[in-house]
């Protein structure tokens, strides 16, 4: 099992990155909380990973630290939560914030995340309560320094690079095109990087 990758960050297009280690390039899907902590392209990064093997695909998920990976592993054990939803949850809140939601039974914060309905949120609060003890907080352990598709494609043409990357990331996380565009336009400021724009958009939708 692949548990950690140390290599050069070749590409980063949220929510995916490409890291080259030992002459091999690894495509890794990561939550936005980890994405924010990545170094610049061309620099070395260390990412903790979780490898998923399915009949139709082999997927590698990455995290800034062990606590994020632990939360991901516990989330995908929950009824009705797959890797994609787990990444969406972790992109919308930190490990500490998720633990707080569970401890205080804050269902309202969870249902604001795309794809998380009230029943799913309530189930998460119940199922995750006993699993939180398996998550060791290590916040200092960061990484190193189809009809709708046509409208989405036409939207990209009118956006600058940072807006395109932000829209792509939000769509990959499960947000609807119209919702994502509205928030991006509301929070965008001149010279904003894509990472800053994604962060502000997610914060505005929280």
Tab-separated table of C-alpha atoms in Angstrom:
chain	number	residue	atom	x	y	z
A	1	UNK	CA	0.000	0.000	0.000
A	2	UNK	CA	1.225	3.500	-0.815
A	3	UNK	CA	1.265	5.429	2.448
A	4	UNK	CA	3.403	8.472	1.674
A	5	UNK	CA	4.911	10.132	-1.391
A	6	UNK	CA	7.850	12.492	-1.401
A	7	UNK	CA	8.669	14.098	-4.717
A	8	UNK	CA	8.526	17.137	-6.972
A	9	UNK	CA	5.206	18.853	-7.508
A	10	UNK	CA	4.777	18.877	-11.296
A	11	UNK	CA	1.205	20.115	-11.653
A	12	UNK	CA	-1.592	21.297	-9.391
A	13	UNK	CA	-5.104	21.807	-10.679
A	14	UNK	CA	-7.530	21.599	-7.769
A	15	UNK	CA	-8.555	19.102	-6.596
A	16	UNK	CA	-5.789	17.062	-8.316
A	17	UNK	CA	-2.009	17.224	-8.252
A	18	UNK	CA	0.772	15.415	-10.073
A	19	UNK	CA	3.888	14.493	-8.109
A	20	UNK	CA	6.949	12.842	-9.601
A	21	UNK	CA	8.839	10.491	-7.290
A	22	UNK	CA	11.515	8.055	-8.416
A	23	UNK	CA	10.778	8.769	-12.061
A	24	UNK	CA	7.061	7.943	-11.668
A	25	UNK	CA	4.304	10.552	-11.852
A	26	UNK	CA	1.448	10.052	-9.384
A	27	UNK	CA	-1.977	11.609	-9.988
A	28	UNK	CA	-3.386	12.380	-6.543
A	29	UNK	CA	-6.767	13.781	-5.526
A	30	UNK	CA	-6.630	15.974	-2.436
A	31	UNK	CA	-9.095	18.046	-0.383
A	32	UNK	CA	-8.818	21.812	-0.590
A	33	UNK	CA	-7.603	22.020	3.017
A	34	UNK	CA	-4.490	20.151	1.853
A	35	UNK	CA	-4.307	21.970	-1.486
A	36	UNK	CA	-3.875	25.308	0.279
A	37	UNK	CA	-0.743	23.991	1.973
A	38	UNK	CA	1.049	22.806	-1.169
A	39	UNK	CA	4.336	24.442	-2.177
A	40	UNK	CA	4.813	26.039	-5.580
A	41	UNK	CA	5.121	23.874	-8.687
A	42	UNK	CA	8.675	22.631	-9.066
A	43	UNK	CA	9.312	22.309	-5.348
A	44	UNK	CA	9.390	19.207	-3.184
A	45	UNK	CA	6.237	18.055	-1.414
A	46	UNK	CA	5.475	15.273	1.045
A	47	UNK	CA	1.925	13.930	0.981
A	48	UNK	CA	0.342	11.189	3.072
A	49	UNK	CA	-1.750	8.949	0.865
A	50	UNK	CA	-4.597	6.460	0.816
A	51	UNK	CA	-4.799	4.008	-2.094
A	52	UNK	CA	-8.201	2.762	-3.284
A	53	UNK	CA	-8.495	-0.185	-5.677
A	54	UNK	CA	-11.801	-0.765	-7.461
A	55	UNK	CA	-12.815	-3.000	-10.328
A	56	UNK	CA	-12.846	-0.048	-12.711
A	57	UNK	CA	-10.121	2.188	-11.280
A	58	UNK	CA	-7.132	2.610	-8.991
A	59	UNK	CA	-7.306	5.924	-7.134
A	60	UNK	CA	-4.769	7.702	-4.968
A	61	UNK	CA	-5.886	10.278	-2.417
A	62	UNK	CA	-3.485	12.606	-0.639
A	63	UNK	CA	-3.429	14.687	2.534
A	64	UNK	CA	-1.273	17.305	4.202
A	65	UNK	CA	-0.957	15.344	7.437
A	66	UNK	CA	-1.931	12.112	9.131
A	67	UNK	CA	-4.954	13.577	10.907
A	68	UNK	CA	-6.566	14.494	7.570
A	69	UNK	CA	-5.867	11.020	6.243
A	70	UNK	CA	-7.332	9.482	9.393
A	71	UNK	CA	-10.518	11.508	9.022
A	72	UNK	CA	-10.815	10.477	5.360
A	73	UNK	CA	-10.429	6.807	6.290
A	74	UNK	CA	-13.114	7.074	8.938
A	75	UNK	CA	-15.474	9.017	6.668
A	76	UNK	CA	-15.413	6.432	3.874
A	77	UNK	CA	-16.433	3.787	6.413
A	78	UNK	CA	-19.638	5.703	7.117
A	79	UNK	CA	-22.821	4.515	5.432
A	80	UNK	CA	-23.392	6.309	2.130
A	81	UNK	CA	-20.087	8.184	2.110
A	82	UNK	CA	-17.655	7.439	-0.690
A	83	UNK	CA	-14.234	8.967	-1.408
A	84	UNK	CA	-15.680	11.835	-3.474
A	85	UNK	CA	-18.083	12.925	-0.744
A	86	UNK	CA	-15.341	12.549	1.856
A	87	UNK	CA	-13.123	14.928	-0.156
A	88	UNK	CA	-16.010	17.376	-0.485
A	89	UNK	CA	-16.602	17.362	3.276
A	90	UNK	CA	-12.910	17.857	4.000
A	91	UNK	CA	-12.665	20.637	1.402
A	92	UNK	CA	-15.425	22.546	3.177
A	93	UNK	CA	-14.045	22.301	6.698
A	94	UNK	CA	-10.901	21.410	8.589
A	95	UNK	CA	-10.490	18.301	10.724
A	96	UNK	CA	-10.985	20.416	13.823
A	97	UNK	CA	-14.168	21.979	12.437
A	98	UNK	CA	-15.604	18.592	11.488
A	99	UNK	CA	-14.900	17.224	14.963
A	100	UNK	CA	-16.638	20.273	16.428
A	101	UNK	CA	-19.677	19.677	14.200
A	102	UNK	CA	-19.944	16.088	15.407
A	103	UNK	CA	-19.382	16.899	19.074
A	104	UNK	CA	-21.985	19.684	19.035
A	105	UNK	CA	-24.331	17.826	16.661
A	106	UNK	CA	-24.127	20.756	14.247
A	107	UNK	CA	-26.132	19.278	11.384
A	108	UNK	CA	-26.824	22.700	9.835
A	109	UNK	CA	-23.142	23.276	8.991
A	110	UNK	CA	-22.812	19.853	7.373
A	111	UNK	CA	-25.852	20.230	5.109
A	112	UNK	CA	-24.304	23.346	3.550
A	113	UNK	CA	-21.760	21.091	1.841
A	114	UNK	CA	-22.698	19.876	-1.680
A	115	UNK	CA	-24.168	16.402	-1.741
A	116	UNK	CA	-24.740	16.272	2.015
A	117	UNK	CA	-28.446	16.176	2.802
A	118	UNK	CA	-30.029	16.356	6.219
A	119	UNK	CA	-30.297	12.579	6.625
A	120	UNK	CA	-26.664	12.085	5.618
A	121	UNK	CA	-25.553	14.821	8.013
A	122	UNK	CA	-27.533	13.318	10.875
A	123	UNK	CA	-26.111	9.886	10.118
A	124	UNK	CA	-22.573	11.293	10.048
A	125	UNK	CA	-23.020	12.869	13.462
A	126	UNK	CA	-24.163	9.558	14.920
A	127	UNK	CA	-21.696	7.264	13.156
A	128	UNK	CA	-18.631	9.461	13.503
A	129	UNK	CA	-19.010	10.205	17.198
A	130	UNK	CA	-17.359	6.944	18.259
A	131	UNK	CA	-14.774	7.097	15.481
A	132	UNK	CA	-13.324	10.471	16.371
A	133	UNK	CA	-11.064	8.822	18.935
A	134	UNK	CA	-9.205	7.232	16.010
A	135	UNK	CA	-8.246	10.639	14.651
A	136	UNK	CA	-5.067	12.010	16.186
A	137	UNK	CA	-4.834	15.751	15.601
A	138	UNK	CA	-1.475	16.628	14.081
A	139	UNK	CA	-2.149	20.103	12.757
A	140	UNK	CA	1.541	21.013	12.577
A	141	UNK	CA	2.358	18.074	10.288
A	142	UNK	CA	1.907	19.800	6.948
A	143	UNK	CA	3.205	19.083	3.468
A	144	UNK	CA	6.531	20.591	2.491
A	145	UNK	CA	7.471	23.868	1.322
A	146	UNK	CA	-23.811	16.752	-20.337
A	147	UNK	CA	-26.407	19.679	-21.315
A	148	UNK	CA	-24.873	21.468	-18.376
A	149	UNK	CA	-21.436	20.652	-19.727
A	150	UNK	CA	-21.960	22.906	-22.759
A	151	UNK	CA	-22.848	25.863	-20.568
A	152	UNK	CA	-19.862	25.125	-18.346
A	153	UNK	CA	-17.500	25.092	-21.331
A	154	UNK	CA	-18.878	28.363	-22.669
A	155	UNK	CA	-18.487	29.916	-19.231
A	156	UNK	CA	-14.772	29.057	-19.119
A	157	UNK	CA	-14.109	31.100	-22.260
A	158	UNK	CA	-15.105	34.361	-20.566
A	159	UNK	CA	-13.081	33.773	-17.378
A	160	UNK	CA	-9.477	34.585	-16.562
A	161	UNK	CA	-7.123	31.800	-15.448
A	162	UNK	CA	-7.744	32.086	-11.712
A	163	UNK	CA	-11.523	32.106	-12.187
A	164	UNK	CA	-11.334	29.113	-14.539
A	165	UNK	CA	-9.276	27.117	-12.058
A	166	UNK	CA	-11.578	28.077	-9.186
A	167	UNK	CA	-14.707	27.143	-11.161
A	168	UNK	CA	-13.151	23.826	-12.199
A	169	UNK	CA	-12.291	23.027	-8.577
A	170	UNK	CA	-15.773	23.877	-7.266
A	171	UNK	CA	-17.455	21.806	-9.982
A	172	UNK	CA	-15.174	18.864	-9.155
A	173	UNK	CA	-16.224	19.186	-5.521
A	174	UNK	CA	-19.888	18.850	-6.465
A	175	UNK	CA	-21.128	22.435	-6.577
A	176	UNK	CA	-23.492	23.405	-9.409
A	177	UNK	CA	-22.205	25.625	-12.211
A	178	UNK	CA	-24.599	28.516	-11.551
A	179	UNK	CA	-23.965	28.430	-7.793
A	180	UNK	CA	-20.192	28.314	-8.229
A	181	UNK	CA	-20.166	31.158	-10.764
A	182	UNK	CA	-22.315	33.364	-8.577
A	183	UNK	CA	-20.031	32.964	-5.590
A	184	UNK	CA	-16.846	33.403	-7.644
A	185	UNK	CA	-18.132	36.676	-9.063
A	186	UNK	CA	-19.154	37.855	-5.593
A	187	UNK	CA	-15.814	37.237	-3.875
A	188	UNK	CA	-13.355	37.868	-6.724
A	189	UNK	CA	-10.929	40.746	-6.393
A	190	UNK	CA	-8.267	41.907	-8.837
A	191	UNK	CA	-5.036	39.895	-8.864
A	192	UNK	CA	-6.539	37.095	-6.743
A	193	UNK	CA	-4.797	33.752	-7.224
A	194	UNK	CA	-6.904	30.676	-7.913
A	195	UNK	CA	-6.106	29.290	-4.454
A	196	UNK	CA	-7.221	32.517	-2.741
A	197	UNK	CA	-10.369	32.588	-4.852
A	198	UNK	CA	-11.246	28.963	-4.054
A	199	UNK	CA	-10.674	29.573	-0.356
A	200	UNK	CA	-12.921	32.664	-0.308
A	201	UNK	CA	-15.616	30.951	-2.386
A	202	UNK	CA	-15.775	27.966	-0.047
A	203	UNK	CA	-15.841	30.293	2.939
A	204	UNK	CA	-18.714	32.261	1.415
A	205	UNK	CA	-20.730	29.079	0.843
A	206	UNK	CA	-20.123	27.741	4.352
